[in-house]
Amino acid sequence: MSDEDVEKVLAHTPKLAGYDVAGAIAPKVEHLCQELGADVARVRRAVQREPRLLTVSLDRLESTACWLTNECGVNRGDVGAILCKQPSVAWSSVDANLRPTMTFLVDELGMSPTAVARAVKRRPSILLMNVDDNLRAKKRYFTDRLGLGEETVRAVLEKNPEILALSVEDSVAKTVEFFARDLGIGGDRAVKLITKAPAVLSLSLERNIVPTIDFLADELDLGIERAIKCIETRPQLLAYSLERKLRPTVRYLVDEFFPACDVYDAVQLVNYSLKGRIIPRVRILRRKGMMSEQALHKPSYVVCMRDDQFQKLAGVTPEEYAVEVARAKDGETKDVTSETAGAR
């Protein structure tokens, strides 16, 4: 850490100034890295964010690590990353804080040991949540207000444990209400959507969901009903960047796939890599004279097929295909205008 970083750490936790670096601090960093699998950069960021991590004794670090591995099923090599992501787990009481949460996840939510380990690894802050005031209330929201069965709730939370870290009133309920009321799809369709894609609940309405729907409905002129249909079919669209993913992929397919690629069809193909799949295949088809007024292959057919199937269709070797992919990823775009003109 820089001198400035050290000053900030000591200002936050003054008692560290009295710690012997070689005898008290270095062994903890070494234990986190060599025994518990964290890298030095991760430990540094954790200490900058929460210097108290370095005040926890080696014995306490190890006992917490043993609890995470023995009772939560976490791999020992993942413990360091967990403690760096959520340092307060290291000094939280197992009996008063951690174990009650673990018991709730297993006994009341019915999560499998594998799912619990995955949840703790992805969102360790879950272990610090109050069971009665927080976790149990969230379970009631899904079962009582959304009408989901307990098996469905378990499946949803196992698939996306991050949802447990969200505020029901400030986040989850607002998202459900937006789909049900603001978009007018009703409660049943809204619940079906989030059951199909729980990750939608973790997305920001302002930064992700609303801009994407506006893009589909207004900029692409699909209208609200077709935009909603796109989202219900491909909910992952809501997580994509407009500038880096959605807009350039749709634009390329509509402009470059000859004789035509409908906007709606283009949206359905956005989950495929533009430079890793779409551009190389369009270029190969164009070079082979397979894009013409009489073209028999629809965009979805060409884009969705496996690499070996496409290579057979286009008559190219795996090596030739790999070269075209590399060209696209390197940003070579000289053929976008000239070859389009030649093909048409």
mmCIF file of C-alpha atoms in Angstrom:
data_model
loop_
_atom_site.group_PDB
_atom_site.id
_atom_site.type_symbol
_atom_site.label_atom_id
_atom_site.label_comp_id
_atom_site.label_asym_id
_atom_site.label_seq_id
_atom_site.Cartn_x
_atom_site.Cartn_y
_atom_site.Cartn_z
ATOM 1 C CA MET A 1 0.000 0.000 0.000
ATOM 2 C CA SER A 2 1.073 3.585 -0.570
ATOM 3 C CA ASP A 3 1.925 5.905 2.307
ATOM 4 C CA GLU A 4 -1.414 7.624 1.756
ATOM 5 C CA ASP A 5 -3.244 4.299 1.985
ATOM 6 C CA VAL A 6 -1.430 3.430 5.213
ATOM 7 C CA GLU A 7 -2.405 6.798 6.701
ATOM 8 C CA LYS A 8 -6.062 6.178 5.869
ATOM 9 C CA VAL A 9 -5.946 2.697 7.388
ATOM 10 C CA LEU A 10 -4.385 3.995 10.611
ATOM 11 C CA ALA A 11 -6.848 6.881 10.771
ATOM 12 C CA HIS A 12 -9.685 4.385 10.512
ATOM 13 C CA THR A 13 -8.216 1.899 13.005
ATOM 14 C CA PRO A 14 -5.598 3.696 15.169
ATOM 15 C CA LYS A 15 -4.807 0.626 17.286
ATOM 16 C CA LEU A 16 -3.028 -0.915 14.286
ATOM 17 C CA ALA A 17 -0.231 1.621 14.790
ATOM 18 C CA GLY A 18 0.839 -0.354 17.854
ATOM 19 C CA TYR A 19 0.917 -3.709 16.063
ATOM 20 C CA ASP A 20 4.251 -5.273 15.206
ATOM 21 C CA VAL A 21 4.272 -5.739 11.435
ATOM 22 C CA ALA A 22 6.482 -8.821 11.365
ATOM 23 C CA GLY A 23 4.967 -10.494 14.409
ATOM 24 C CA ALA A 24 1.269 -9.547 14.232
ATOM 25 C CA ILE A 25 0.253 -8.287 10.794
ATOM 26 C CA ALA A 26 2.367 -10.242 8.306
ATOM 27 C CA PRO A 27 1.339 -13.683 9.677
ATOM 28 C CA LYS A 28 -2.350 -12.834 9.176
ATOM 29 C CA VAL A 29 -1.803 -11.698 5.603
ATOM 30 C CA GLU A 30 0.253 -14.825 4.980
ATOM 31 C CA HIS A 31 -2.485 -17.014 6.465
ATOM 32 C CA LEU A 32 -5.193 -15.399 4.334
ATOM 33 C CA CYS A 33 -3.111 -15.856 1.200
ATOM 34 C CA GLN A 34 -1.227 -19.104 1.654
ATOM 35 C CA GLU A 35 -3.702 -21.054 3.785
ATOM 36 C CA LEU A 36 -7.072 -19.625 2.771
ATOM 37 C CA GLY A 37 -6.548 -18.878 -0.905
ATOM 38 C CA ALA A 38 -6.781 -15.079 -1.113
ATOM 39 C CA ASP A 39 -4.377 -13.163 -3.316
ATOM 40 C CA VAL A 40 -2.401 -10.208 -1.981
ATOM 41 C CA ALA A 41 -4.298 -7.655 -4.066
ATOM 42 C CA ARG A 42 -7.624 -8.877 -2.671
ATOM 43 C CA VAL A 43 -6.326 -8.691 0.905
ATOM 44 C CA ARG A 44 -5.015 -5.184 0.276
ATOM 45 C CA ARG A 45 -8.401 -3.988 -0.992
ATOM 46 C CA ALA A 46 -10.148 -5.610 1.969
ATOM 47 C CA VAL A 47 -7.830 -3.920 4.465
ATOM 48 C CA GLN A 48 -8.295 -0.557 2.767
ATOM 49 C CA ARG A 49 -12.053 -1.001 3.025
ATOM 50 C CA GLU A 50 -12.126 -2.554 6.506
ATOM 51 C CA PRO A 51 -8.788 -2.335 8.390
ATOM 52 C CA ARG A 52 -10.287 -4.157 11.352
ATOM 53 C CA LEU A 53 -9.594 -7.401 9.482
ATOM 54 C CA LEU A 54 -5.959 -7.117 10.592
ATOM 55 C CA THR A 55 -6.969 -6.882 14.258
ATOM 56 C CA VAL A 56 -8.578 -10.333 14.205
ATOM 57 C CA SER A 57 -6.347 -12.949 15.805
ATOM 58 C CA LEU A 58 -4.905 -15.822 13.823
ATOM 59 C CA ASP A 59 -6.845 -18.247 15.998
ATOM 60 C CA ARG A 60 -10.095 -16.440 15.221
ATOM 61 C CA LEU A 61 -9.351 -16.384 11.491
ATOM 62 C CA GLU A 62 -8.673 -20.100 11.557
ATOM 63 C CA SER A 63 -11.727 -20.976 13.655
ATOM 64 C CA THR A 64 -13.957 -18.995 11.285
ATOM 65 C CA ALA A 65 -12.329 -20.740 8.335
ATOM 66 C CA CYS A 66 -13.004 -24.132 9.915
ATOM 67 C CA TRP A 67 -16.650 -23.234 10.521
ATOM 68 C CA LEU A 68 -17.099 -22.101 6.913
ATOM 69 C CA THR A 69 -15.586 -25.306 5.592
ATOM 70 C CA ASN A 70 -17.132 -27.760 8.054
ATOM 71 C CA GLU A 71 -20.645 -26.335 8.405
ATOM 72 C CA CYS A 72 -21.158 -24.289 5.229
ATOM 73 C CA GLY A 73 -19.349 -26.639 2.888
ATOM 74 C CA VAL A 74 -17.078 -23.922 1.511
ATOM 75 C CA ASN A 75 -13.774 -25.049 0.023
ATOM 76 C CA ARG A 76 -10.896 -23.979 2.237
ATOM 77 C CA GLY A 77 -9.231 -22.297 -0.720
ATOM 78 C CA ASP A 78 -12.259 -20.009 -1.086
ATOM 79 C CA VAL A 79 -12.369 -18.857 2.532
ATOM 80 C CA GLY A 80 -9.813 -16.082 2.054
ATOM 81 C CA ALA A 81 -11.837 -14.528 -0.762
ATOM 82 C CA ILE A 82 -14.999 -14.722 1.357
ATOM 83 C CA LEU A 83 -13.353 -12.980 4.311
ATOM 84 C CA CYS A 84 -11.930 -10.312 2.025
ATOM 85 C CA LYS A 85 -15.307 -9.731 0.396
ATOM 86 C CA GLN A 86 -17.055 -9.493 3.767
ATOM 87 C CA PRO A 87 -14.393 -8.964 6.474
ATOM 88 C CA SER A 88 -16.931 -8.709 9.300
ATOM 89 C CA VAL A 89 -17.607 -12.441 8.955
ATOM 90 C CA ALA A 90 -14.156 -12.930 10.510
ATOM 91 C CA TRP A 91 -15.140 -11.373 13.828
ATOM 92 C CA SER A 92 -18.842 -12.216 13.943
ATOM 93 C CA SER A 93 -20.054 -14.683 16.560
ATOM 94 C CA VAL A 94 -20.677 -18.134 15.165
ATOM 95 C CA ASP A 95 -23.375 -18.928 17.733
ATOM 96 C CA ALA A 96 -25.126 -15.552 17.748
ATOM 97 C CA ASN A 97 -24.848 -14.584 14.079
ATOM 98 C CA LEU A 98 -23.511 -17.116 11.631
ATOM 99 C CA ARG A 99 -25.020 -20.433 12.704
ATOM 100 C CA PRO A 100 -28.640 -19.153 13.038
ATOM 101 C CA THR A 101 -28.479 -17.913 9.457
ATOM 102 C CA MET A 102 -27.017 -21.190 8.278
ATOM 103 C CA THR A 103 -29.802 -23.069 10.067
ATOM 104 C CA PHE A 104 -32.450 -20.873 8.415
ATOM 105 C CA LEU A 105 -31.023 -21.433 4.938
ATOM 106 C CA VAL A 106 -30.977 -25.202 5.383
ATOM 107 C CA ASP A 107 -34.008 -25.910 7.575
ATOM 108 C CA GLU A 108 -36.495 -23.211 6.538
ATOM 109 C CA LEU A 109 -35.521 -22.502 2.947
ATOM 110 C CA GLY A 110 -34.495 -26.074 2.250
ATOM 111 C CA MET A 111 -31.302 -25.101 0.457
ATOM 112 C CA SER A 112 -28.906 -27.932 -0.307
ATOM 113 C CA PRO A 113 -25.368 -27.894 1.156
ATOM 114 C CA THR A 114 -23.988 -27.151 -2.308
ATOM 115 C CA ALA A 115 -26.383 -24.230 -2.737
ATOM 116 C CA VAL A 116 -25.497 -22.848 0.692
ATOM 117 C CA ALA A 117 -21.780 -22.993 -0.082
ATOM 118 C CA ARG A 118 -22.392 -21.232 -3.389
ATOM 119 C CA ALA A 119 -24.549 -18.578 -1.720
ATOM 120 C CA VAL A 120 -21.948 -17.878 0.967
ATOM 121 C CA LYS A 121 -19.202 -17.654 -1.628
ATOM 122 C CA ARG A 122 -21.136 -15.277 -3.865
ATOM 123 C CA ARG A 123 -22.751 -13.143 -1.157
ATOM 124 C CA PRO A 124 -21.164 -13.727 2.276
ATOM 125 C CA SER A 125 -23.090 -10.780 3.749
ATOM 126 C CA ILE A 126 -26.091 -13.138 3.878
ATOM 127 C CA LEU A 127 -24.507 -14.805 6.912
ATOM 128 C CA LEU A 128 -24.737 -11.549 8.856
ATOM 129 C CA MET A 129 -28.445 -10.919 8.257
ATOM 130 C CA ASN A 130 -30.918 -11.108 11.099
ATOM 131 C CA VAL A 131 -33.136 -14.131 10.611
ATOM 132 C CA ASP A 132 -36.369 -12.822 12.166
ATOM 133 C CA ASP A 133 -36.328 -9.226 10.942
ATOM 134 C CA ASN A 134 -34.704 -9.794 7.576
ATOM 135 C CA LEU A 135 -34.456 -13.240 6.047
ATOM 136 C CA ARG A 136 -37.740 -14.656 7.313
ATOM 137 C CA ALA A 137 -39.563 -11.492 6.220
ATOM 138 C CA LYS A 138 -38.133 -11.884 2.722
ATOM 139 C CA LYS A 139 -39.299 -15.461 2.563
ATOM 140 C CA ARG A 140 -42.817 -14.328 3.550
ATOM 141 C CA TYR A 141 -42.789 -11.728 0.782
ATOM 142 C CA PHE A 142 -42.148 -14.379 -1.847
ATOM 143 C CA THR A 143 -44.617 -16.894 -0.439
ATOM 144 C CA ASP A 144 -47.417 -14.638 0.833
ATOM 145 C CA ARG A 145 -47.337 -11.557 -1.396
ATOM 146 C CA LEU A 146 -46.104 -13.115 -4.633
ATOM 147 C CA GLY A 147 -47.851 -16.422 -4.061
ATOM 148 C CA LEU A 148 -44.843 -18.614 -4.770
ATOM 149 C CA GLY A 149 -44.690 -22.093 -3.309
ATOM 150 C CA GLU A 150 -41.846 -22.932 -0.960
ATOM 151 C CA GLU A 151 -40.183 -25.164 -3.547
ATOM 152 C CA THR A 152 -40.250 -22.320 -6.066
ATOM 153 C CA VAL A 153 -38.827 -19.888 -3.515
ATOM 154 C CA ARG A 154 -36.038 -22.328 -2.728
ATOM 155 C CA ALA A 155 -35.260 -22.776 -6.430
ATOM 156 C CA VAL A 156 -35.274 -19.010 -7.029
ATOM 157 C CA LEU A 157 -32.951 -18.291 -4.109
ATOM 158 C CA GLU A 158 -30.621 -21.175 -4.897
ATOM 159 C CA LYS A 159 -30.308 -19.845 -8.436
ATOM 160 C CA ASN A 160 -29.731 -16.260 -7.294
ATOM 161 C CA PRO A 161 -28.790 -16.041 -3.596
ATOM 162 C CA GLU A 162 -27.951 -12.357 -4.123
ATOM 163 C CA ILE A 163 -31.684 -11.686 -3.862
ATOM 164 C CA LEU A 164 -31.462 -12.342 -0.121
ATOM 165 C CA ALA A 165 -29.211 -9.292 0.160
ATOM 166 C CA LEU A 166 -31.744 -7.001 -1.544
ATOM 167 C CA SER A 167 -34.227 -4.801 0.265
ATOM 168 C CA VAL A 168 -37.770 -6.009 -0.351
ATOM 169 C CA GLU A 169 -39.399 -2.588 -0.212
ATOM 170 C CA ASP A 170 -36.642 -0.550 -1.863
ATOM 171 C CA SER A 171 -35.693 -3.011 -4.577
ATOM 172 C CA VAL A 172 -37.609 -6.258 -5.100
ATOM 173 C CA ALA A 173 -41.152 -4.933 -4.652
ATOM 174 C CA LYS A 174 -40.467 -1.899 -6.839
ATOM 175 C CA THR A 175 -39.194 -4.074 -9.670
ATOM 176 C CA VAL A 176 -42.168 -6.427 -9.481
ATOM 177 C CA GLU A 177 -44.531 -3.451 -9.342
ATOM 178 C CA PHE A 178 -42.859 -1.855 -12.353
ATOM 179 C CA PHE A 179 -43.474 -4.908 -14.509
ATOM 180 C CA ALA A 180 -46.950 -5.602 -13.167
ATOM 181 C CA ARG A 181 -48.346 -2.067 -13.044
ATOM 182 C CA ASP A 182 -46.160 0.350 -15.000
ATOM 183 C CA LEU A 183 -45.712 -1.979 -17.974
ATOM 184 C CA GLY A 184 -49.199 -3.350 -17.501
ATOM 185 C CA ILE A 185 -48.396 -7.050 -17.752
ATOM 186 C CA GLY A 186 -50.143 -7.894 -14.495
ATOM 187 C CA GLY A 187 -48.989 -9.701 -11.401
ATOM 188 C CA ASP A 188 -49.064 -13.227 -12.790
ATOM 189 C CA ARG A 189 -46.823 -12.431 -15.772
ATOM 190 C CA ALA A 190 -44.490 -10.361 -13.585
ATOM 191 C CA VAL A 191 -44.088 -13.236 -11.127
ATOM 192 C CA LYS A 192 -43.573 -15.692 -13.986
ATOM 193 C CA LEU A 193 -40.817 -13.438 -15.364
ATOM 194 C CA ILE A 194 -38.875 -13.173 -12.110
ATOM 195 C CA THR A 195 -39.327 -16.884 -11.451
ATOM 196 C CA LYS A 196 -37.808 -17.606 -14.852
ATOM 197 C CA ALA A 197 -34.985 -15.090 -14.380
ATOM 198 C CA PRO A 198 -34.474 -14.163 -10.692
ATOM 199 C CA ALA A 199 -31.381 -12.127 -11.606
ATOM 200 C CA VAL A 200 -33.734 -9.456 -12.980
ATOM 201 C CA LEU A 201 -34.482 -8.479 -9.380
ATOM 202 C CA SER A 202 -30.825 -7.537 -8.863
ATOM 203 C CA LEU A 203 -30.856 -5.081 -11.769
ATOM 204 C CA SER A 204 -31.348 -1.353 -11.382
ATOM 205 C CA LEU A 205 -34.639 -0.003 -12.684
ATOM 206 C CA GLU A 206 -33.039 3.307 -13.594
ATOM 207 C CA ARG A 207 -29.774 2.021 -15.090
ATOM 208 C CA ASN A 208 -30.817 -1.285 -16.674
ATOM 209 C CA ILE A 209 -34.480 -2.144 -16.942
ATOM 210 C CA VAL A 210 -36.148 1.115 -18.003
ATOM 211 C CA PRO A 211 -33.446 2.163 -20.541
ATOM 212 C CA THR A 212 -33.504 -1.290 -22.166
ATOM 213 C CA ILE A 213 -37.274 -1.329 -22.516
ATOM 214 C CA ASP A 214 -37.211 2.218 -23.907
ATOM 215 C CA PHE A 215 -34.563 1.126 -26.409
ATOM 216 C CA LEU A 216 -36.633 -1.826 -27.577
ATOM 217 C CA ALA A 217 -39.991 -0.079 -27.636
ATOM 218 C CA ASP A 218 -39.010 3.377 -28.893
ATOM 219 C CA GLU A 219 -35.581 3.393 -30.526
ATOM 220 C CA LEU A 220 -36.144 0.107 -32.354
ATOM 221 C CA ASP A 221 -39.825 0.954 -32.821
ATOM 222 C CA LEU A 222 -40.988 -2.446 -31.607
ATOM 223 C CA GLY A 223 -43.711 -0.956 -29.446
ATOM 224 C CA ILE A 224 -44.284 -1.814 -25.824
ATOM 225 C CA GLU A 225 -46.009 -5.173 -26.411
ATOM 226 C CA ARG A 226 -43.257 -6.588 -28.619
ATOM 227 C CA ALA A 227 -40.629 -5.127 -26.282
ATOM 228 C CA ILE A 228 -42.231 -6.960 -23.366
ATOM 229 C CA LYS A 229 -42.384 -10.142 -25.432
ATOM 230 C CA CYS A 230 -38.635 -9.817 -26.083
ATOM 231 C CA ILE A 231 -37.986 -9.476 -22.358
ATOM 232 C CA GLU A 232 -40.208 -12.408 -21.444
ATOM 233 C CA THR A 233 -38.441 -14.548 -24.042
ATOM 234 C CA ARG A 234 -34.923 -13.281 -23.309
ATOM 235 C CA PRO A 235 -34.891 -11.690 -19.822
ATOM 236 C CA GLN A 236 -31.089 -11.585 -19.918
ATOM 237 C CA LEU A 237 -31.444 -8.667 -22.358
ATOM 238 C CA LEU A 238 -32.077 -6.443 -19.354
ATOM 239 C CA ALA A 239 -28.559 -7.077 -18.039
ATOM 240 C CA TYR A 240 -26.752 -6.196 -21.263
ATOM 241 C CA SER A 241 -25.063 -2.851 -21.817
ATOM 242 C CA LEU A 242 -26.931 -0.707 -24.318
ATOM 243 C CA GLU A 243 -23.776 0.877 -25.695
ATOM 244 C CA ARG A 244 -21.446 -2.125 -25.656
ATOM 245 C CA LYS A 245 -23.839 -4.964 -26.470
ATOM 246 C CA LEU A 246 -27.441 -4.299 -27.472
ATOM 247 C CA ARG A 247 -27.179 -1.330 -29.811
ATOM 248 C CA PRO A 248 -24.056 -2.400 -31.789
ATOM 249 C CA THR A 249 -25.233 -6.008 -32.200
ATOM 250 C CA VAL A 250 -28.703 -5.079 -33.426
ATOM 251 C CA ARG A 251 -27.309 -2.383 -35.704
ATOM 252 C CA TYR A 252 -24.768 -4.740 -37.267
ATOM 253 C CA LEU A 253 -27.276 -7.505 -37.941
ATOM 254 C CA VAL A 254 -29.857 -5.144 -39.413
ATOM 255 C CA ASP A 255 -27.318 -3.279 -41.557
ATOM 256 C CA GLU A 256 -25.031 -6.108 -42.647
ATOM 257 C CA PHE A 257 -27.023 -9.332 -42.855
ATOM 258 C CA PHE A 258 -28.205 -9.586 -46.458
ATOM 259 C CA PRO A 259 -30.842 -9.771 -47.795
ATOM 260 C CA ALA A 260 -32.471 -8.820 -44.487
ATOM 261 C CA CYS A 261 -32.534 -9.216 -40.738
ATOM 262 C CA ASP A 262 -35.649 -7.980 -38.979
ATOM 263 C CA VAL A 263 -35.095 -5.835 -35.887
ATOM 264 C CA TYR A 264 -37.055 -8.265 -33.712
ATOM 265 C CA ASP A 265 -34.987 -11.202 -34.990
ATOM 266 C CA ALA A 266 -31.798 -9.232 -34.346
ATOM 267 C CA VAL A 267 -32.801 -8.646 -30.723
ATOM 268 C CA GLN A 268 -33.267 -12.390 -30.241
ATOM 269 C CA LEU A 269 -29.636 -12.944 -31.290
ATOM 270 C CA VAL A 270 -28.023 -10.363 -29.001
ATOM 271 C CA ASN A 271 -26.901 -13.033 -26.536
ATOM 272 C CA TYR A 272 -24.357 -14.242 -29.116
ATOM 273 C CA SER A 273 -20.961 -12.567 -29.324
ATOM 274 C CA LEU A 274 -20.804 -9.865 -31.980
ATOM 275 C CA LYS A 275 -17.065 -10.171 -32.633
ATOM 276 C CA GLY A 276 -16.698 -13.810 -31.633
ATOM 277 C CA ARG A 277 -19.500 -15.188 -33.789
ATOM 278 C CA ILE A 278 -21.764 -12.798 -35.705
ATOM 279 C CA ILE A 279 -19.236 -10.647 -37.596
ATOM 280 C CA PRO A 280 -16.992 -13.593 -38.600
ATOM 281 C CA ARG A 281 -19.951 -15.558 -39.950
ATOM 282 C CA VAL A 282 -21.393 -12.633 -41.889
ATOM 283 C CA ARG A 283 -17.976 -11.963 -43.447
ATOM 284 C CA ILE A 284 -17.478 -15.601 -44.407
ATOM 285 C CA LEU A 285 -20.934 -15.889 -45.978
ATOM 286 C CA ARG A 286 -20.344 -12.676 -47.898
ATOM 287 C CA ARG A 287 -16.943 -13.809 -49.133
ATOM 288 C CA LYS A 288 -18.404 -17.150 -50.220
ATOM 289 C CA GLY A 289 -21.196 -15.448 -52.158
ATOM 290 C CA MET A 290 -23.837 -16.906 -49.858
ATOM 291 C CA MET A 291 -25.547 -13.606 -49.064
ATOM 292 C CA SER A 292 -27.794 -12.631 -51.958
ATOM 293 C CA GLU A 293 -31.392 -11.906 -52.830
ATOM 294 C CA GLN A 294 -31.998 -15.668 -52.961
ATOM 295 C CA ALA A 295 -30.256 -16.468 -49.669
ATOM 296 C CA LEU A 296 -31.950 -19.453 -48.052
ATOM 297 C CA HIS A 297 -30.484 -19.148 -44.578
ATOM 298 C CA LYS A 298 -32.168 -16.996 -41.964
ATOM 299 C CA PRO A 299 -30.004 -15.026 -39.513
ATOM 300 C CA SER A 300 -31.118 -17.197 -36.585
ATOM 301 C CA TYR A 301 -30.122 -20.370 -38.455
ATOM 302 C CA VAL A 302 -26.683 -19.044 -39.336
ATOM 303 C CA VAL A 303 -25.892 -17.502 -35.957
ATOM 304 C CA CYS A 304 -27.244 -20.233 -33.679
ATOM 305 C CA MET A 305 -25.604 -23.282 -35.242
ATOM 306 C CA ARG A 306 -22.452 -24.774 -33.752
ATOM 307 C CA ASP A 307 -19.061 -23.763 -35.111
ATOM 308 C CA ASP A 308 -18.514 -27.108 -36.832
ATOM 309 C CA GLN A 309 -21.960 -26.951 -38.439
ATOM 310 C CA PHE A 310 -21.341 -23.459 -39.760
ATOM 311 C CA GLN A 311 -17.923 -24.419 -41.094
ATOM 312 C CA LYS A 312 -19.505 -27.292 -43.016
ATOM 313 C CA LEU A 313 -22.285 -25.033 -44.331
ATOM 314 C CA ALA A 314 -19.855 -22.355 -45.508
ATOM 315 C CA GLY A 315 -17.145 -24.729 -46.682
ATOM 316 C CA VAL A 316 -14.360 -23.366 -44.508
ATOM 317 C CA THR A 317 -11.823 -25.138 -42.342
ATOM 318 C CA PRO A 318 -11.648 -24.631 -38.570
ATOM 319 C CA GLU A 319 -8.377 -22.776 -39.141
ATOM 320 C CA GLU A 320 -9.961 -20.380 -41.645
ATOM 321 C CA TYR A 321 -12.852 -19.791 -39.280
ATOM 322 C CA ALA A 322 -10.469 -19.089 -36.382
ATOM 323 C CA VAL A 323 -8.598 -16.527 -38.497
ATOM 324 C CA GLU A 324 -11.834 -14.672 -39.238
ATOM 325 C CA VAL A 325 -12.788 -14.668 -35.568
ATOM 326 C CA ALA A 326 -9.368 -13.271 -34.661
ATOM 327 C CA ARG A 327 -9.738 -10.541 -37.297
ATOM 328 C CA ALA A 328 -13.091 -9.499 -35.880
ATOM 329 C CA LYS A 329 -11.791 -9.460 -32.318
ATOM 330 C CA ASP A 330 -8.790 -7.403 -33.421
ATOM 331 C CA GLY A 331 -11.201 -4.819 -34.785
ATOM 332 C CA GLU A 332 -10.575 -5.158 -38.513
ATOM 333 C CA THR A 333 -13.632 -3.638 -40.186
ATOM 334 C CA LYS A 334 -12.508 -2.810 -43.704
ATOM 335 C CA ASP A 335 -15.023 -5.173 -45.288
ATOM 336 C CA VAL A 336 -18.134 -3.749 -43.635
ATOM 337 C CA THR A 337 -18.738 -1.229 -46.412
ATOM 338 C CA SER A 338 -16.839 -2.539 -49.409
ATOM 339 C CA GLU A 339 -17.954 -6.168 -49.217
ATOM 340 C CA THR A 340 -21.540 -5.196 -48.517
ATOM 341 C CA ALA A 341 -21.591 -3.146 -51.680
ATOM 342 C CA GLY A 342 -20.023 -5.984 -53.657
ATOM 343 C CA ALA A 343 -22.424 -8.598 -52.342
ATOM 344 C CA ARG A 344 -25.468 -6.574 -53.154
#
